[in-house]
Amino acid sequence: MRALAVDIGGTHVCCGAVDGRELLELFTIEADGSGSLSSLLQPISQTLRQFRARYGERFEGIGFGFCGLVDSFAGRIVSTNHKYPDATELDLVSWAKNDFGLPLILENDSRMALLGEGHMGAAQQASDVVMMTLGTGIGTAVIMSGRLVRGKHFQAGCLGGHFTIVPGGRLCSCGARGCFEAEASTYSLPKLSAEWPGFESSQLAQVSRIDFEVLFNLAEKGDVVCRNIRERCIELWQACALSLVHAYDPELLVLGGGVMQSSFPILKAIQQHIDDSAWTPWGKVKVVAAKLGSSGALLGAVPLLEERR
Ligand SMILES: [Zn+2]
């Protein structure tokens, strides 16, 4: 099957032309999550038209991933969590029909990424998989018995980053306090660091843009504050992974997201914690790195469209 694919993130939009297991072309459009989604539809349309001009008309549909809660069956974005505030009002199914004469299937971006990993990445041949993505926030998705877990209101499996780890803790973008995402993610890191005891004496105080790559590098050089923050975040990711294992009973845990590109062996630390602490009398959950990076969600368009055939 050939599919057009769109993945809407907070800082950019990826558009892809996919043929079965092959990503024919990927094009990235800069975006601003605080702006409107409707203003992005014109450049997205233009990109998809170019794909059709280059690769022919045989595309069977559009798989459309969005960084929020999505009613995949009604084709509606349900909640955006402060990104693209107009997104819940848009009729993307009609947009796809009018502009391309194609069906459009919407899905949460983390779920699309997991579908992609199952289709041709790290989760092939696995029927029960949990994916945890350490990106700007913490995204999660679940496949059980070979099917995406969605739940009655399309919230199941994708809110692992909003499990409470610190009751009464940091305020999260979702409105709750003490979510994993609020306590240990790229977006919460600058504030978390600035409030860490001894921050002023840390080299981190001289850094204009704090992210995990910077933090891990300074920790390696011996910065004590960075080491302590690193330890805390690893501990929370381990706890998140373990909670996901206990909640969804997977055979495989796939770790993705930009933070995984850093030099610190996060995967090993999480595998160790799962081995030591998971209540899995049947055996061990295998922890693996995602293989597809940012193309994962695009490659998920084919299995997403195939699911509705
Ligand atoms: Zn939250």
Coordinates of N, CA and C and ligand atoms in Angstrom, one line a residue, residues 162 172 174 179, ligand 1:
H162 N 1.7 11.0 32.0 CA 0.9 11.8 33.0 C 0.5 10.9 34.1
C172 N 1.9 20.3 35.9 CA 2.1 19.8 34.5 C 1.2 20.6 33.5
C174 N -0.8 19.4 31.6 CA -2.1 18.8 31.5 C -3.1 19.3 32.6
C179 N 3.2 14.8 37.4 CA 3.3 13.8 36.4 C 4.7 13.6 36.0
Ligands
ZN1 ZN 0.4 15.8 33.2

